[in-house]
Amino acid sequence: MPLQLPKSSWSTTELEDLRELSRSFMQKELVPHQERWAAEKKVDRELWNKAGEVGLLCLSIPEEYGGGGGTFAHEAVLYEEQARSGDSAWGVTVHNGIVAHYLSAYASEEKKREWLPKMASGEMVGAIAMTEPGTGSDLQGIKTRAVRDGDHYVINGAKTFITNGFHADLVVVAVKTDPEAGAQGVSLVVVETDTPGFRRGRVLDKVGLKGQDTAELFFDDVRVPAANLLGDAEGQGFFQLMLQLPQERLIIAVTAVAGLEAAVDLTLEYTKERTAFGRPIFNFQNTKFTLAEAATEAAVSRAFLDQCIERHLKGELDVQGAAMAKLWTTERVNKVIDDCVQLFGGYGYMTEYPIARAWADVRISRIFGGTSEIMKEIISRTL
């Protein structure tokens, strides 16, 4: 029997219908391809078009731009079902929940009408490029430059660890438009990847998230229209990032909690079927106590996450609240999945078992979107 938790307080009949559609899509289009995608380090490009056809892209973007016209709750349902399916390859959270929202919030009306419908259909895949080879969480320290030249910007620099980097048709790039101005010198500029001077480097070989295309990107005198600047003036990038990061961190929390719940379900099933010394592994006190703790961690994490989603839907989730959500849920999911691996014994270390893949996949959650240490720094500023 799977973990029994109450239905989320923000759930509706419409959202449960979307959940069924999402679950069916994952089982048909994602689950069968996991081993191949891991070997190839990327999903099939056609997956994006298939998702667009059934209406799973840009769920929370207004209908006038080709989106689903929904809310963050619609996105959360999709991300939960992806996590529960065991897939970590498809970079839909970045495409839907991050890139599309930067465009919706800050692009000009003309550019929104140009780009968002193509993202909603799967014609364009979105990525966001912040991290550089020498710069992680310190976005003020980025080196990629964008120099104004008439009606264009000329971009030079390099980015790394970019989700959807291999398939991306459109990249939101964090650049320095004024290298002497610190945070006030950061801007966001959109680069279409068929622009001369743009090139992709390696698809990176990671410990987990094997099937997710995570690439290096290079910009060599890339000329883009000045209209591709997000916002109505240079120097707004850092502020725009700070406004959007709470949703990014909440997305990470959503996938962390769904992954935690899925891991407990897998382990409950395994320990009740697998025997040792003539009885099911579940019947040993250590197993029961470990899973009792795991079930409690899942229940507490779900309750906190639901509270944060409700706040976000009302526009009330602040920076520290999102940091708390990311910190708590990612630390908990790492602990619980590690405990679950232990209960699987040697099989928990075999990549053919979903629990082993989950263990490798989830480790990055304490790093990307801001490390756990950065989350503590953010939270401490409010104390």
CSV table of N, CA and C in Angstrom, one decimal, residues 169-291:
chain,number,residue,atom,x,y,z
A,169,ASP,N,16.4,26.5,-28.2
A,169,ASP,CA,16.3,27.4,-29.4
A,169,ASP,C,16.3,28.8,-28.9
A,170,LEU,N,16.1,29.1,-27.6
A,170,LEU,CA,16.1,30.4,-27.0
A,170,LEU,C,16.7,30.3,-25.7
A,171,VAL,N,17.6,31.2,-25.4
A,171,VAL,CA,18.3,31.2,-24.1
A,171,VAL,C,18.3,32.6,-23.5
A,172,VAL,N,17.8,32.7,-22.2
A,172,VAL,CA,17.8,33.9,-21.5
A,172,VAL,C,19.2,34.0,-20.8
A,173,VAL,N,20.0,35.0,-21.2
A,173,VAL,CA,21.4,35.0,-20.8
A,173,VAL,C,21.7,36.2,-19.8
A,174,ALA,N,22.2,35.8,-18.7
A,174,ALA,CA,22.6,36.9,-17.7
A,174,ALA,C,24.0,37.4,-18.2
A,175,VAL,N,24.0,38.8,-18.4
A,175,VAL,CA,25.2,39.4,-18.9
A,175,VAL,C,25.6,40.6,-18.1
A,176,LYS,N,26.8,41.1,-18.2
A,176,LYS,CA,27.2,42.4,-17.7
A,176,LYS,C,27.1,43.5,-18.8
A,177,THR,N,26.2,44.4,-18.6
A,177,THR,CA,26.1,45.6,-19.5
A,177,THR,C,26.9,46.7,-19.0
A,178,ASP,N,27.2,46.7,-17.7
A,178,ASP,CA,28.1,47.7,-17.1
A,178,ASP,C,29.0,47.0,-16.1
A,179,PRO,N,30.2,46.6,-16.4
A,179,PRO,CA,31.0,45.7,-15.5
A,179,PRO,C,31.5,46.4,-14.3
A,180,GLU,N,31.3,47.8,-14.2
A,180,GLU,CA,31.8,48.5,-13.0
A,180,GLU,C,30.7,48.7,-12.0
A,181,ALA,N,29.4,48.3,-12.4
A,181,ALA,CA,28.3,48.7,-11.5
A,181,ALA,C,27.8,47.6,-10.6
A,182,GLY,N,28.5,46.5,-10.4
A,182,GLY,CA,28.1,45.4,-9.5
A,182,GLY,C,26.8,44.9,-9.9
A,183,ALA,N,25.9,44.7,-9.0
A,183,ALA,CA,24.6,44.1,-9.3
A,183,ALA,C,23.8,45.0,-10.2
A,184,GLN,N,24.0,46.3,-10.2
A,184,GLN,CA,23.3,47.2,-11.1
A,184,GLN,C,23.8,47.1,-12.6
A,185,GLY,N,24.9,46.4,-12.8
A,185,GLY,CA,25.4,46.2,-14.1
A,185,GLY,C,25.0,44.9,-14.8
A,186,VAL,N,24.1,44.1,-14.1
A,186,VAL,CA,23.6,42.9,-14.7
A,186,VAL,C,22.3,43.1,-15.5
A,187,SER,N,22.3,42.5,-16.7
A,187,SER,CA,21.1,42.6,-17.5
A,187,SER,C,20.8,41.2,-18.0
A,188,LEU,N,19.5,41.0,-18.5
A,188,LEU,CA,19.1,39.7,-19.1
A,188,LEU,C,18.8,40.0,-20.6
A,189,VAL,N,19.4,39.2,-21.4
A,189,VAL,CA,19.3,39.4,-22.9
A,189,VAL,C,18.9,38.0,-23.5
A,190,VAL,N,18.0,38.0,-24.4
A,190,VAL,CA,17.5,36.7,-25.0
A,190,VAL,C,18.3,36.5,-26.3
A,191,VAL,N,18.9,35.3,-26.4
A,191,VAL,CA,19.6,34.9,-27.6
A,191,VAL,C,18.9,33.7,-28.2
A,192,GLU,N,18.6,33.9,-29.5
A,192,GLU,CA,18.1,32.7,-30.3
A,192,GLU,C,19.3,32.0,-30.8
A,193,THR,N,19.2,30.6,-30.6
A,193,THR,CA,20.5,29.9,-30.8
A,193,THR,C,20.9,29.7,-32.3
A,194,ASP,N,20.1,30.2,-33.2
A,194,ASP,CA,20.5,30.1,-34.6
A,194,ASP,C,21.3,31.4,-35.0
A,195,THR,N,21.6,32.2,-34.0
A,195,THR,CA,22.4,33.5,-34.2
A,195,THR,C,23.8,33.1,-34.4
A,196,PRO,N,24.5,33.7,-35.5
A,196,PRO,CA,25.9,33.5,-35.7
A,196,PRO,C,26.7,33.8,-34.5
A,197,GLY,N,27.7,33.0,-34.2
A,197,GLY,CA,28.6,33.2,-33.0
A,197,GLY,C,28.2,32.5,-31.8
A,198,PHE,N,26.9,32.0,-31.8
A,198,PHE,CA,26.5,31.1,-30.7
A,198,PHE,C,26.9,29.7,-31.0
A,199,ARG,N,27.5,29.0,-30.0
A,199,ARG,CA,27.8,27.6,-30.2
A,199,ARG,C,27.7,26.8,-28.9
A,200,ARG,N,27.4,25.6,-29.0
A,200,ARG,CA,27.2,24.7,-27.9
A,200,ARG,C,28.5,23.9,-27.6
A,201,GLY,N,28.9,23.7,-26.4
A,201,GLY,CA,30.0,22.9,-26.1
A,201,GLY,C,29.6,21.5,-25.8
A,202,ARG,N,30.2,20.9,-24.8
A,202,ARG,CA,29.9,19.5,-24.4
A,202,ARG,C,28.5,19.4,-23.7
A,203,VAL,N,27.8,18.2,-23.9
A,203,VAL,CA,26.8,17.9,-23.0
A,203,VAL,C,27.4,17.2,-21.9
A,204,LEU,N,27.3,17.7,-20.7
A,204,LEU,CA,28.1,17.3,-19.6
A,204,LEU,C,27.7,16.0,-18.9
A,205,ASP,N,28.7,15.3,-18.5
A,205,ASP,CA,28.5,13.9,-17.9
A,205,ASP,C,28.4,14.1,-16.3
A,206,LYS,N,27.2,13.9,-15.8
A,206,LYS,CA,26.9,14.2,-14.4
A,206,LYS,C,26.7,12.9,-13.6
A,207,VAL,N,26.8,13.1,-12.3
A,207,VAL,CA,26.6,12.0,-11.4
A,207,VAL,C,25.2,11.4,-11.5
A,208,GLY,N,24.2,12.3,-11.5
A,208,GLY,CA,22.8,12.0,-11.7
A,208,GLY,C,22.2,12.8,-12.8
A,209,LEU,N,20.9,12.8,-12.9
A,209,LEU,CA,20.2,13.5,-14.0
A,209,LEU,C,20.8,13.1,-15.3
A,210,LYS,N,21.1,11.8,-15.5
A,210,LYS,CA,21.9,11.4,-16.7
A,210,LYS,C,21.3,11.7,-18.0
A,211,GLY,N,19.9,11.7,-18.0
A,211,GLY,CA,19.2,11.9,-19.3
A,211,GLY,C,18.9,13.4,-19.6
A,212,GLN,N,19.2,14.3,-18.7
A,212,GLN,CA,18.9,15.7,-18.9
A,212,GLN,C,20.1,16.4,-19.6
A,213,ASP,N,19.8,17.0,-20.7
A,213,ASP,CA,20.9,17.7,-21.4
A,213,ASP,C,21.3,18.9,-20.7
A,214,THR,N,22.5,18.8,-20.2
A,214,THR,CA,23.1,20.0,-19.4
A,214,THR,C,24.4,20.3,-20.2
A,215,ALA,N,24.5,21.5,-20.7
A,215,ALA,CA,25.5,21.8,-21.7
A,215,ALA,C,26.3,23.1,-21.3
A,216,GLU,N,27.5,23.2,-22.0
A,216,GLU,CA,28.3,24.4,-22.0
A,216,GLU,C,27.8,25.2,-23.2
A,217,LEU,N,27.7,26.5,-23.0
A,217,LEU,CA,27.3,27.4,-24.1
A,217,LEU,C,28.4,28.5,-24.3
A,218,PHE,N,28.7,28.9,-25.5
A,218,PHE,CA,29.7,29.9,-25.8
A,218,PHE,C,29.1,31.0,-26.7
A,219,PHE,N,29.5,32.2,-26.4
A,219,PHE,CA,29.0,33.4,-27.2
A,219,PHE,C,30.3,34.1,-27.7
A,220,ASP,N,30.4,34.1,-29.0
A,220,ASP,CA,31.6,34.8,-29.6
A,220,ASP,C,31.1,35.8,-30.6
A,221,ASP,N,31.1,37.1,-30.1
A,221,ASP,CA,30.6,38.2,-30.9
A,221,ASP,C,29.2,37.9,-31.4
A,222,VAL,N,28.3,37.5,-30.5
A,222,VAL,CA,26.9,37.2,-30.9
A,222,VAL,C,26.1,38.5,-30.9
A,223,ARG,N,25.6,38.8,-32.1
A,223,ARG,CA,24.8,40.1,-32.2
A,223,ARG,C,23.3,39.8,-32.2
A,224,VAL,N,22.7,40.4,-31.2
A,224,VAL,CA,21.2,40.2,-31.0
A,224,VAL,C,20.6,41.6,-31.0
A,225,PRO,N,19.3,41.7,-31.5
A,225,PRO,CA,18.7,43.0,-31.5
A,225,PRO,C,18.6,43.6,-30.0
A,226,ALA,N,18.7,44.9,-29.9
A,226,ALA,CA,18.6,45.5,-28.6
A,226,ALA,C,17.2,45.2,-28.0
A,227,ALA,N,16.2,44.9,-28.9
A,227,ALA,CA,14.8,44.6,-28.4
A,227,ALA,C,14.8,43.3,-27.6
A,228,ASN,N,15.9,42.5,-27.7
A,228,ASN,CA,16.0,41.3,-26.9
A,228,ASN,C,16.3,41.5,-25.5
A,229,LEU,N,16.6,42.7,-25.1
A,229,LEU,CA,16.9,43.0,-23.7
A,229,LEU,C,15.6,42.8,-22.9
A,230,LEU,N,15.6,42.1,-21.8
A,230,LEU,CA,14.4,42.0,-20.9
A,230,LEU,C,14.3,43.2,-20.0
A,231,GLY,N,13.2,43.8,-20.0
A,231,GLY,CA,13.0,45.0,-19.2
A,231,GLY,C,13.1,46.3,-20.1
A,232,ASP,N,12.8,47.4,-19.5
A,232,ASP,CA,12.8,48.6,-20.3
A,232,ASP,C,14.1,49.4,-20.2
A,233,ALA,N,15.1,48.9,-19.5
A,233,ALA,CA,16.4,49.5,-19.4
A,233,ALA,C,17.5,48.5,-19.0
A,234,GLU,N,18.7,48.9,-19.3
A,234,GLU,CA,19.8,48.0,-18.8
A,234,GLU,C,19.9,48.0,-17.3
A,235,GLY,N,20.6,47.0,-16.7
A,235,GLY,CA,20.8,47.0,-15.3
A,235,GLY,C,19.7,46.5,-14.4
A,236,GLN,N,18.7,45.9,-15.0
A,236,GLN,CA,17.5,45.4,-14.2
A,236,GLN,C,17.6,43.9,-14.0
A,237,GLY,N,18.6,43.3,-14.5
A,237,GLY,CA,18.7,41.8,-14.5
A,237,GLY,C,18.8,41.2,-13.1
A,238,PHE,N,19.6,41.8,-12.2
A,238,PHE,CA,19.7,41.2,-10.9
A,238,PHE,C,18.4,41.3,-10.2
A,239,PHE,N,17.7,42.4,-10.3
A,239,PHE,CA,16.4,42.6,-9.7
A,239,PHE,C,15.4,41.6,-10.2
A,240,GLN,N,15.4,41.4,-11.6
A,240,GLN,CA,14.5,40.5,-12.2
A,240,GLN,C,14.8,39.0,-11.7
A,241,LEU,N,16.0,38.7,-11.6
A,241,LEU,CA,16.4,37.4,-11.0
A,241,LEU,C,15.9,37.2,-9.6
A,242,MET,N,16.1,38.2,-8.8
A,242,MET,CA,15.6,38.1,-7.4
A,242,MET,C,14.1,37.9,-7.3
A,243,LEU,N,13.4,38.5,-8.2
A,243,LEU,CA,11.9,38.4,-8.2
A,243,LEU,C,11.5,37.0,-8.7
A,244,GLN,N,12.2,36.4,-9.6
A,244,GLN,CA,11.8,35.1,-10.1
A,244,GLN,C,12.4,33.9,-9.4
A,245,LEU,N,13.4,34.1,-8.6
A,245,LEU,CA,14.1,33.0,-7.9
A,245,LEU,C,13.2,32.3,-6.9
A,246,PRO,N,12.3,33.0,-6.2
A,246,PRO,CA,11.4,32.3,-5.3
A,246,PRO,C,10.6,31.2,-6.0
A,247,GLN,N,10.0,31.5,-7.2
A,247,GLN,CA,9.3,30.5,-7.9
A,247,GLN,C,10.2,29.3,-8.3
A,248,GLU,N,11.4,29.6,-8.8
A,248,GLU,CA,12.4,28.6,-9.1
A,248,GLU,C,12.6,27.7,-7.9
A,249,ARG,N,12.8,28.3,-6.7
A,249,ARG,CA,13.1,27.5,-5.5
A,249,ARG,C,11.9,26.7,-5.1
A,250,LEU,N,10.7,27.3,-5.3
A,250,LEU,CA,9.5,26.5,-5.0
A,250,LEU,C,9.3,25.3,-5.9
A,251,ILE,N,9.7,25.5,-7.2
A,251,ILE,CA,9.6,24.3,-8.1
A,251,ILE,C,10.5,23.2,-7.6
A,252,ILE,N,11.7,23.6,-7.2
A,252,ILE,CA,12.7,22.6,-6.6
A,252,ILE,C,12.1,21.9,-5.4
A,253,ALA,N,11.4,22.6,-4.6
A,253,ALA,CA,10.7,22.0,-3.4
A,253,ALA,C,9.6,21.1,-3.8
A,254,VAL,N,8.9,21.5,-4.9
A,254,VAL,CA,7.8,20.6,-5.4
A,254,VAL,C,8.3,19.2,-5.8
A,255,THR,N,9.4,19.3,-6.6
A,255,THR,CA,9.9,18.0,-7.1
A,255,THR,C,10.6,17.2,-6.0
A,256,ALA,N,11.2,17.9,-5.0
A,256,ALA,CA,11.8,17.2,-3.9
A,256,ALA,C,10.8,16.5,-3.1
A,257,VAL,N,9.6,17.1,-2.8
A,257,VAL,CA,8.6,16.4,-1.9
A,257,VAL,C,8.0,15.2,-2.7
A,258,ALA,N,7.7,15.5,-4.0
A,258,ALA,CA,7.1,14.4,-4.8
A,258,ALA,C,8.1,13.2,-4.9
A,259,GLY,N,9.4,13.5,-5.0
A,259,GLY,CA,10.4,12.5,-5.0
A,259,GLY,C,10.6,11.8,-3.7
A,260,LEU,N,10.4,12.5,-2.6
A,260,LEU,CA,10.5,11.9,-1.3
A,260,LEU,C,9.3,10.9,-1.1
A,261,GLU,N,8.1,11.3,-1.5
A,261,GLU,CA,7.0,10.5,-1.4
A,261,GLU,C,7.1,9.2,-2.2
A,262,ALA,N,7.6,9.4,-3.5
A,262,ALA,CA,7.8,8.2,-4.4
A,262,ALA,C,8.8,7.3,-3.8
A,263,ALA,N,9.9,7.8,-3.2
A,263,ALA,CA,10.9,6.9,-2.6
A,263,ALA,C,10.4,6.1,-1.5
A,264,VAL,N,9.6,6.7,-0.6
A,264,VAL,CA,9.0,6.0,0.5
A,264,VAL,C,8.0,4.9,-0.1
A,265,ASP,N,7.3,5.2,-1.1
A,265,ASP,CA,6.4,4.2,-1.7
A,265,ASP,C,7.2,3.0,-2.2
A,266,LEU,N,8.3,3.3,-3.0
A,266,LEU,CA,9.1,2.2,-3.5
A,266,LEU,C,9.7,1.3,-2.4
A,267,THR,N,10.1,2.0,-1.3
A,267,THR,CA,10.7,1.2,-0.3
A,267,THR,C,9.7,0.4,0.6
A,268,LEU,N,8.5,0.9,0.8
A,268,LEU,CA,7.5,0.2,1.4
A,268,LEU,C,7.2,-1.1,0.6
A,269,GLU,N,7.0,-0.9,-0.7
A,269,GLU,CA,6.7,-2.1,-1.5
A,269,GLU,C,7.8,-3.1,-1.5
A,270,TYR,N,9.1,-2.7,-1.6
A,270,TYR,CA,10.2,-3.6,-1.6
A,270,TYR,C,10.4,-4.3,-0.3
A,271,THR,N,10.3,-3.6,0.8
A,271,THR,CA,10.5,-4.3,2.1
A,271,THR,C,9.4,-5.2,2.5
A,272,LYS,N,8.2,-5.0,1.9
A,272,LYS,CA,7.1,-6.0,2.2
A,272,LYS,C,7.2,-7.2,1.4
A,273,GLU,N,7.8,-7.1,0.2
A,273,GLU,CA,7.9,-8.3,-0.7
A,273,GLU,C,9.2,-9.0,-0.5
A,274,ARG,N,10.3,-8.4,-0.1
A,274,ARG,CA,11.6,-9.0,0.0
A,274,ARG,C,11.7,-9.6,1.4
A,275,THR,N,12.3,-10.8,1.4
A,275,THR,CA,12.5,-11.5,2.7
A,275,THR,C,13.9,-11.7,3.1
A,276,ALA,N,14.2,-11.8,4.4
A,276,ALA,CA,15.5,-12.1,4.9
A,276,ALA,C,15.3,-12.9,6.2
A,277,PHE,N,16.0,-13.9,6.4
A,277,PHE,CA,15.9,-14.7,7.6
A,277,PHE,C,14.5,-15.2,7.8
A,278,GLY,N,13.8,-15.5,6.7
A,278,GLY,CA,12.5,-16.1,6.8
A,278,GLY,C,11.3,-15.2,7.0
A,279,ARG,N,11.5,-13.9,6.9
A,279,ARG,CA,10.4,-13.0,7.1
A,279,ARG,C,10.6,-11.7,6.3
A,280,PRO,N,9.5,-11.0,5.9
A,280,PRO,CA,9.7,-9.8,5.2
A,280,PRO,C,10.6,-8.8,5.9
A,281,ILE,N,11.4,-8.1,5.1
A,281,ILE,CA,12.3,-7.1,5.7
A,281,ILE,C,11.5,-6.0,6.5
A,282,PHE,N,10.3,-5.7,6.0
A,282,PHE,CA,9.5,-4.7,6.8
A,282,PHE,C,9.3,-5.1,8.2
A,283,ASN,N,9.2,-6.4,8.5
A,283,ASN,CA,8.9,-6.9,9.9
A,283,ASN,C,10.0,-6.7,10.9
A,284,PHE,N,11.2,-6.3,10.4
A,284,PHE,CA,12.3,-6.0,11.4
A,284,PHE,C,12.1,-4.6,11.9
A,285,GLN,N,12.3,-4.5,13.2
A,285,GLN,CA,12.1,-3.2,13.9
A,285,GLN,C,12.8,-2.0,13.3
A,286,ASN,N,14.1,-2.3,12.9
A,286,ASN,CA,14.8,-1.2,12.3
A,286,ASN,C,14.1,-0.6,11.0
A,287,THR,N,13.6,-1.6,10.2
A,287,THR,CA,12.9,-1.2,9.0
A,287,THR,C,11.7,-0.4,9.3
A,288,LYS,N,10.9,-0.9,10.2
A,288,LYS,CA,9.6,-0.2,10.6
A,288,LYS,C,9.9,1.2,11.1
A,289,PHE,N,10.9,1.3,12.0
A,289,PHE,CA,11.2,2.6,12.6
A,289,PHE,C,11.8,3.6,11.5
A,290,THR,N,12.7,3.1,10.6
A,290,THR,CA,13.2,3.9,9.6
A,290,THR,C,12.1,4.5,8.7
A,291,LEU,N,11.2,3.6,8.3
A,291,LEU,CA,10.1,4.0,7.4
A,291,LEU,C,9.0,4.9,8.2
